[in-house]
PDB file of C-alpha atoms in Angstrom:
ATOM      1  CA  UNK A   1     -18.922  25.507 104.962  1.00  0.00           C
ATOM      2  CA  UNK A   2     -21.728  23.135 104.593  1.00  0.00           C
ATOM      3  CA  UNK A   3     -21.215  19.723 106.358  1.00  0.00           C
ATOM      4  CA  UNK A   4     -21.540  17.006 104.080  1.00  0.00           C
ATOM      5  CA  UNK A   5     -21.985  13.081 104.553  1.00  0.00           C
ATOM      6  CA  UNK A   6     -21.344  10.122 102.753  1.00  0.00           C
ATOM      7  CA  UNK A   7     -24.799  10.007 100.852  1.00  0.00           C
ATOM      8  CA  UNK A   8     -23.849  13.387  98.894  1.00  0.00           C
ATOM      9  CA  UNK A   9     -22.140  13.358  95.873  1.00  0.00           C
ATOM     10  CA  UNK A  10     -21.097  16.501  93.728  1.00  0.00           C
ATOM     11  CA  UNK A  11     -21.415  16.175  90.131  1.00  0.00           C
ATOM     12  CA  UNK A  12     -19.557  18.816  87.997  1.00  0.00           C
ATOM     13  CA  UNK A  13     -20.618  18.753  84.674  1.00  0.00           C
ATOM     14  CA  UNK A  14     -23.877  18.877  82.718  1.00  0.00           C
ATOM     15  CA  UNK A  15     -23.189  16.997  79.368  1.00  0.00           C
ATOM     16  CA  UNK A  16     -24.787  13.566  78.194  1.00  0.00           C
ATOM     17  CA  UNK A  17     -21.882  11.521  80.278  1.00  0.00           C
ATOM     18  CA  UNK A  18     -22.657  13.981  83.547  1.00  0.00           C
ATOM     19  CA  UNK A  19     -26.033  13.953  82.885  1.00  0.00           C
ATOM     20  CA  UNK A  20     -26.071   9.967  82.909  1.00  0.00           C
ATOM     21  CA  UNK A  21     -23.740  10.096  86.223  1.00  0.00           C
ATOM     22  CA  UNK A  22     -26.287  12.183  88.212  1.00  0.00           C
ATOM     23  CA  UNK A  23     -29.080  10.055  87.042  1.00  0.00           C
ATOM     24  CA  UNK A  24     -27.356   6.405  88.129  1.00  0.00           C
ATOM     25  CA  UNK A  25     -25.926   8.043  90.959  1.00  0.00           C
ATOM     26  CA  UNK A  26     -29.541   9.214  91.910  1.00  0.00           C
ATOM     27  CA  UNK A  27     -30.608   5.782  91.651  1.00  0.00           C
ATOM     28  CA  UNK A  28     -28.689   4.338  94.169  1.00  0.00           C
ATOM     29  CA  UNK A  29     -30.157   6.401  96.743  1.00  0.00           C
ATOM     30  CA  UNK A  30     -27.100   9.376  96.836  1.00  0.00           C
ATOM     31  CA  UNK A  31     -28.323  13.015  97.055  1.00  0.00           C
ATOM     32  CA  UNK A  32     -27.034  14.783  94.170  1.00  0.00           C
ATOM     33  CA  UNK A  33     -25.821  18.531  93.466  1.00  0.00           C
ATOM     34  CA  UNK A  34     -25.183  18.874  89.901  1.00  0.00           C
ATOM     35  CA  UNK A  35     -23.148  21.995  88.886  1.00  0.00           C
ATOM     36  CA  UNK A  36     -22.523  24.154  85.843  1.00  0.00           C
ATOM     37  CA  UNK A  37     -21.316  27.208  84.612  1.00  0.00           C
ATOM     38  CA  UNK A  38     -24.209  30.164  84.927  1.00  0.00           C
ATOM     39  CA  UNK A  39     -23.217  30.953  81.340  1.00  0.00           C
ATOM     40  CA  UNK A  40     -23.320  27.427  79.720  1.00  0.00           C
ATOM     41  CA  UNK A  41     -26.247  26.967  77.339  1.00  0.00           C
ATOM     42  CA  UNK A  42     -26.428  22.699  77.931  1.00  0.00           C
ATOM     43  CA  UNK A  43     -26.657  23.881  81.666  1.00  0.00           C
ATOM     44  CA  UNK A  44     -29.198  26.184  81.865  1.00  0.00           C
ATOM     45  CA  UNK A  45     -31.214  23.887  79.064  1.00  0.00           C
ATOM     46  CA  UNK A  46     -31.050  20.815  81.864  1.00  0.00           C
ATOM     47  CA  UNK A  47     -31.963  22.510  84.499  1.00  0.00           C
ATOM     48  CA  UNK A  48     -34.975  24.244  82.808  1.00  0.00           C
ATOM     49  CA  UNK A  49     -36.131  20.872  81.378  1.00  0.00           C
ATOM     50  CA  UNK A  50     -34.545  18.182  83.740  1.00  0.00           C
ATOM     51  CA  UNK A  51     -33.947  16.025  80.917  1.00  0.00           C
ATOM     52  CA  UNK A  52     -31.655  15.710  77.515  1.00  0.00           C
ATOM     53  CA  UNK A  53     -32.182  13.385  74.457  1.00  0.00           C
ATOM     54  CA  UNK A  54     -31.380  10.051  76.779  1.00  0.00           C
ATOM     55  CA  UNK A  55     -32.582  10.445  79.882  1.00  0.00           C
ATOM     56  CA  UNK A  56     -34.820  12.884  82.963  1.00  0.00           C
ATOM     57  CA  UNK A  57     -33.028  13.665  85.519  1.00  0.00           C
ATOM     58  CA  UNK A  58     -35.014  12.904  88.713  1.00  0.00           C
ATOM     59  CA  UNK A  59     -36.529  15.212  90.984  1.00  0.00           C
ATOM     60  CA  UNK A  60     -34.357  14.651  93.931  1.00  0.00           C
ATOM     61  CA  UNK A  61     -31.396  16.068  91.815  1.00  0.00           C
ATOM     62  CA  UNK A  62     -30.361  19.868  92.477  1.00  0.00           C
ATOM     63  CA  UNK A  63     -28.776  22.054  90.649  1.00  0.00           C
ATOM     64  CA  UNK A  64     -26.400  25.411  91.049  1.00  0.00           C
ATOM     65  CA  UNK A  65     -23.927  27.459  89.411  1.00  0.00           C
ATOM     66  CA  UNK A  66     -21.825  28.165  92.663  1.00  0.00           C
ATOM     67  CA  UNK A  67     -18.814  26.217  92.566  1.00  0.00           C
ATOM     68  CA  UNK A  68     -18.012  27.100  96.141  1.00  0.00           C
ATOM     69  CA  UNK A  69     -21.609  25.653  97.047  1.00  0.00           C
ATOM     70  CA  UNK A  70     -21.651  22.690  94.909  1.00  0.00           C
ATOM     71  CA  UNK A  71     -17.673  21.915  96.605  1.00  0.00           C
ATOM     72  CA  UNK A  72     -18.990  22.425  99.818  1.00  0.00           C
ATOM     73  CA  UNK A  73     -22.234  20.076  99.336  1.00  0.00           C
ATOM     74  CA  UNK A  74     -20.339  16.667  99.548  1.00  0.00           C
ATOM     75  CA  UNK A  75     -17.093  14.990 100.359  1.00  0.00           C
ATOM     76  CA  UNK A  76     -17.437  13.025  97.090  1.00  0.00           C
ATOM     77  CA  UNK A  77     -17.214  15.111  94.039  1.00  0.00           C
ATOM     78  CA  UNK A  78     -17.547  13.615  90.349  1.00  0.00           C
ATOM     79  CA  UNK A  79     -16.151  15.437  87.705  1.00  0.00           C
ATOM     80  CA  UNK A  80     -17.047  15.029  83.915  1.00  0.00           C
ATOM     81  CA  UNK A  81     -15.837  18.064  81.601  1.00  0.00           C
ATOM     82  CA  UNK A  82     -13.993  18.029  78.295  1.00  0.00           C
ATOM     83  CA  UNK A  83     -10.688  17.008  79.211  1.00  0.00           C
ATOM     84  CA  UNK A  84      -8.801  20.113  77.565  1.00  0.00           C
ATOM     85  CA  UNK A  85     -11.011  22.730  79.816  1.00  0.00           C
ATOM     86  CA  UNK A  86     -10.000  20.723  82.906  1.00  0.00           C
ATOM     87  CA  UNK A  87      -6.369  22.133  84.095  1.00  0.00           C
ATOM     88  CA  UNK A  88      -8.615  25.292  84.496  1.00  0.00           C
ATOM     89  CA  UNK A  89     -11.244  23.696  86.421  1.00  0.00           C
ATOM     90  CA  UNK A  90      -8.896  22.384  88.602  1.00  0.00           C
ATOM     91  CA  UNK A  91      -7.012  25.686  89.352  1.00  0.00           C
ATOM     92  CA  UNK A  92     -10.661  26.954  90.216  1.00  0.00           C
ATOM     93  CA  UNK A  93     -11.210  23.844  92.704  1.00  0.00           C
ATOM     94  CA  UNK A  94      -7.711  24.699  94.746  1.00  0.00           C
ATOM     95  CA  UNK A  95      -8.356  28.604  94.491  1.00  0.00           C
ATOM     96  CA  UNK A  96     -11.601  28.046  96.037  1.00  0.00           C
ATOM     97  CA  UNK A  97     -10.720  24.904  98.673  1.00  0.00           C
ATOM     98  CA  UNK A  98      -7.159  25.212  98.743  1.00  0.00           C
ATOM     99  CA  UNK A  99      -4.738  22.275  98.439  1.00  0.00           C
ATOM    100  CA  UNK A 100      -5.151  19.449 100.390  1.00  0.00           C
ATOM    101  CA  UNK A 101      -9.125  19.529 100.886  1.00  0.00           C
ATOM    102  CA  UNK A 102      -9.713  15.779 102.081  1.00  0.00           C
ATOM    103  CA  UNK A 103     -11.841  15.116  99.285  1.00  0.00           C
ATOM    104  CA  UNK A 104     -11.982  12.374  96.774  1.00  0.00           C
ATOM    105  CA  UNK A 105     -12.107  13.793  93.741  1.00  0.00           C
ATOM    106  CA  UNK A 106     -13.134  10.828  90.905  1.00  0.00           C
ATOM    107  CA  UNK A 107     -12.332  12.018  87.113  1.00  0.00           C
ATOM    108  CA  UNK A 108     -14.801  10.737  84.606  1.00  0.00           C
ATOM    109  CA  UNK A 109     -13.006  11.917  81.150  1.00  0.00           C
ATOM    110  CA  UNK A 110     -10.353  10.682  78.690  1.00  0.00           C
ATOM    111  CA  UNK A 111      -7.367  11.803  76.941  1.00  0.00           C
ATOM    112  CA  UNK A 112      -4.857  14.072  77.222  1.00  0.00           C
ATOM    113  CA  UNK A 113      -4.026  17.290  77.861  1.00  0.00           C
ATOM    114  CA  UNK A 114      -2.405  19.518  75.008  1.00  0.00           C
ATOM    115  CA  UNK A 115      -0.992  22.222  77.151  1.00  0.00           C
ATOM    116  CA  UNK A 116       1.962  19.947  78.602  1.00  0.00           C
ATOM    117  CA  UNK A 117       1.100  16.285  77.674  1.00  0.00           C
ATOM    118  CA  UNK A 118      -0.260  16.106  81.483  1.00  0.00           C
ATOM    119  CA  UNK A 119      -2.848  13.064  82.271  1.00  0.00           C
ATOM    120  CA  UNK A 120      -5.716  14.076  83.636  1.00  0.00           C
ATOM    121  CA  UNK A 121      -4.555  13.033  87.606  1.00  0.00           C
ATOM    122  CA  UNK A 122      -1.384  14.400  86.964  1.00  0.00           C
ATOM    123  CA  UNK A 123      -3.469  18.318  86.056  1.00  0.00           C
ATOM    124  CA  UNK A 124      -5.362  17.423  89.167  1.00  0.00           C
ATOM    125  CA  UNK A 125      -1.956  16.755  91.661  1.00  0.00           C
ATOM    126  CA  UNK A 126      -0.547  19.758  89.708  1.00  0.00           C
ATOM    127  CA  UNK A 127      -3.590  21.541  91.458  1.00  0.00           C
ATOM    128  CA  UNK A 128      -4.492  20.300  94.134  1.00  0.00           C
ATOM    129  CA  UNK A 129      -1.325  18.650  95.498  1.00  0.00           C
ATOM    130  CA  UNK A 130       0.407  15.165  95.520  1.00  0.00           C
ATOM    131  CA  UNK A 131      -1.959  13.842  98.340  1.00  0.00           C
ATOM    132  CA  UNK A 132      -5.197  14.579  96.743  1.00  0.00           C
ATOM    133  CA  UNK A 133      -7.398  11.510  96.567  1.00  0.00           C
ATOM    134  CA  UNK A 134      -8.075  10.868  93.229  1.00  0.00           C
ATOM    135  CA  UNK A 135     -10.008   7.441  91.266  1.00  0.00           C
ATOM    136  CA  UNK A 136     -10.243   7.092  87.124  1.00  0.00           C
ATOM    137  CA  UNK A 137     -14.431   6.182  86.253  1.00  0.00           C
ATOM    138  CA  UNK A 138     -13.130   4.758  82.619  1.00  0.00           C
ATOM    139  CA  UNK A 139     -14.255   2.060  80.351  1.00  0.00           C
ATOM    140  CA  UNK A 140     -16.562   0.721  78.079  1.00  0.00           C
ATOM    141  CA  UNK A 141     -20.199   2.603  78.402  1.00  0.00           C
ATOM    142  CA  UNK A 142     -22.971   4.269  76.361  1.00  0.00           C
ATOM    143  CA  UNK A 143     -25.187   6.808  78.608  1.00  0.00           C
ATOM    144  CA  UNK A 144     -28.218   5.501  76.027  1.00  0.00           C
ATOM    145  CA  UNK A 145     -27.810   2.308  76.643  1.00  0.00           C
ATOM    146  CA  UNK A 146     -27.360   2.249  80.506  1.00  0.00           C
ATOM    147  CA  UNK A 147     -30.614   3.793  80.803  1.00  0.00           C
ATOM    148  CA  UNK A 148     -32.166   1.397  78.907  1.00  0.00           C
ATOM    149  CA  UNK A 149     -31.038  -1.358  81.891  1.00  0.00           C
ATOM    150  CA  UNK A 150     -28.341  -2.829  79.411  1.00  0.00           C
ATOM    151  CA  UNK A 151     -25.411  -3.980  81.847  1.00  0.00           C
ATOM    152  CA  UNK A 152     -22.025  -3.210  81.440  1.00  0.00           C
ATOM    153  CA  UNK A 153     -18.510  -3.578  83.593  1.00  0.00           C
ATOM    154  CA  UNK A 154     -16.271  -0.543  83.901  1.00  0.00           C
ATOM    155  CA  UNK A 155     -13.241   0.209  86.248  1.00  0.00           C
ATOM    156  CA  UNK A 156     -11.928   1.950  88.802  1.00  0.00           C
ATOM    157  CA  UNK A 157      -8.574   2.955  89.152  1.00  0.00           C
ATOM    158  CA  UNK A 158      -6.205   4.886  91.678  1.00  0.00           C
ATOM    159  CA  UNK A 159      -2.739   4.763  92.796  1.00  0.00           C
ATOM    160  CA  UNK A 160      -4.409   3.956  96.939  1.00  0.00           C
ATOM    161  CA  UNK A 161      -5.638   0.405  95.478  1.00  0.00           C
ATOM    162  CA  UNK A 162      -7.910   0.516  98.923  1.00  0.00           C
ATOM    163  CA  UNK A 163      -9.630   3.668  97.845  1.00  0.00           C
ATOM    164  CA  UNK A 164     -10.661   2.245  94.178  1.00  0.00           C
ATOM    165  CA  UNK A 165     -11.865  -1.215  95.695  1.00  0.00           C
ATOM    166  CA  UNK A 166     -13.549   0.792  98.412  1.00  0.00           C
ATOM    167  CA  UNK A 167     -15.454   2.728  95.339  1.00  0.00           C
ATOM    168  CA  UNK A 168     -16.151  -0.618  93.095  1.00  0.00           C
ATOM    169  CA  UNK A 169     -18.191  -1.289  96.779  1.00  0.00           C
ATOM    170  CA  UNK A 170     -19.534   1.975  96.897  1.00  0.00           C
ATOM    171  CA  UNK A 171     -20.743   2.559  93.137  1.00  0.00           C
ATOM    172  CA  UNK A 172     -21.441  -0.974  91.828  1.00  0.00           C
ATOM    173  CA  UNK A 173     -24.731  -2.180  90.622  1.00  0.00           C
ATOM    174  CA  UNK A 174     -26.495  -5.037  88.785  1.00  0.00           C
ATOM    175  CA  UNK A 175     -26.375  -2.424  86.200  1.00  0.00           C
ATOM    176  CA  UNK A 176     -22.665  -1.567  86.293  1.00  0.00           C
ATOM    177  CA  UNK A 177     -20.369  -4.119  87.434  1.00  0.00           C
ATOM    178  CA  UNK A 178     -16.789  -2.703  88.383  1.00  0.00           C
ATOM    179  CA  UNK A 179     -13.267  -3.880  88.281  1.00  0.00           C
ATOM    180  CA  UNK A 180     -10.370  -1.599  89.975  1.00  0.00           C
ATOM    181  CA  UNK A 181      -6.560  -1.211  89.495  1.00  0.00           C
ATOM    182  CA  UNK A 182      -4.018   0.632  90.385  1.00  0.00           C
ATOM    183  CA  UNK A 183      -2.139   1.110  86.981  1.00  0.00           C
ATOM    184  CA  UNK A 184      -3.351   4.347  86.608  1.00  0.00           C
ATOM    185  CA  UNK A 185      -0.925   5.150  83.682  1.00  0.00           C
ATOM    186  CA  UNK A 186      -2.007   2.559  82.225  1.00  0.00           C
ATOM    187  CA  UNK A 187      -5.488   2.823  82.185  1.00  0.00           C
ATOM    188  CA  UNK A 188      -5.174   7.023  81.304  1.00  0.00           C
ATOM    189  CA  UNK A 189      -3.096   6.094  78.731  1.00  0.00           C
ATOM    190  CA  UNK A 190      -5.080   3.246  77.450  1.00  0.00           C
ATOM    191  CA  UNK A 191      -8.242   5.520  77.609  1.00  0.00           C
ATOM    192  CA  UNK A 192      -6.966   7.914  75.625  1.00  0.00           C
ATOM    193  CA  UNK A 193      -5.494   5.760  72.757  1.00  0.00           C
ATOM    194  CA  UNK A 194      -8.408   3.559  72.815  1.00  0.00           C
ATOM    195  CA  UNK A 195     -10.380   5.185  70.214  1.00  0.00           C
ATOM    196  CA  UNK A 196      -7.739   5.804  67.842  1.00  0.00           C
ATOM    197  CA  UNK A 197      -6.602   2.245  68.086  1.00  0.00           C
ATOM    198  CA  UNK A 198     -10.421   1.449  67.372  1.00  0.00           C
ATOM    199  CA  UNK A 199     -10.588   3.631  64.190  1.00  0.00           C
ATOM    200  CA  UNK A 200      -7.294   2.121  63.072  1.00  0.00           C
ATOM    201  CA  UNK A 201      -8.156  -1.103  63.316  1.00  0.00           C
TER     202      UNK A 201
END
């Protein structure tokens, strides 16, 4: 297994939000390994063309559709998929690391899950065990708008308060500004109702 260091991050997931994660991450100097399914059309069209309708991803960003290499590239692994496909992408993560892998896994999606009402932590716990370190990246945010250098504050949140302040110290910018808590029920469920409270109103 590859030894990894605190300047790598894994990013799983090549849509506008992952896209926009590799990019800012990229920015603040981390060495990024995006990954995405061989077989995924928005995948193979980023990687061919380093760059979707908001943004090019930079040149120091790599790419790969090994999910044993891309898990094995960084302690740090960022995750943005549709929420519903996640459970399964979870299962692949433990039948590839096994439980318990010391890594901090930080979940960049909203809502939850139809099959069993789970939040998204509670899919990854069911996976990868109760001790898996796990942080929320939720909040307000448009991908088009961050790279136009228009600032916004967004939170952190995990049930290991320390972990989510240490990555508010780790992650923040003068282009995002972050908060953290440790009402992670309350900000899932708040992240997922947000929108339809929005519509509503």
């Amino acid at each position: 297994m590859m030894i990894s260091d605190d300047t790598r991050v894994t990013v799983i997931g090549c849509g506008r939000w992952g896209s926009f994660l590799s990019w800012y991450l990229s920015g603040l100097g981390f060495k990024i390994m995006m990954y995405g399914r061989a077989d995924s059309d928005s995948y193979q069209a980023l990687r061919t063309s380093r760059k979707n309708e908001y943004l090019d991803i930079p040149d120091s960003v790599e790419f790969t559709d090994d999910i044993k290499y891309a898990l094995s590239y960084s302690n740090t692994i960022v995750i943005s998929v549709g929420v519903q496909s996640f459970p399964a992408l979870a299962r692949e993560i433990r039948d590839t690391l096994g439980e318990n892998d010391g890594k901090t896994y930080i979940l960049c999606m909203k809502g939850i899950i139809e099959d069993g009402g789970l939040r998204p932590s509670e899919a990854l716990y069911s996976a990868l065990g109760p001790d898996t370190k796990c942080v929320l990246w939720l909040g307000p945010g448009h991908a088009e708008d961050f790279v136009k250098g228009i600032p916004n504050c967004m939170l952190l949140a995990s049930s290991d308060a320390a972990l989510a302040k240490a990555m508010c110290d780790r992650l923040g910018s003068s282009l995002i500004r972050f908060y953290y808590s440790a009402d992670v029920i309350g900000c899932e469920v708040g992240a997922a109702t947000k929108n339809v409270i929005g519509i509503g109103a």
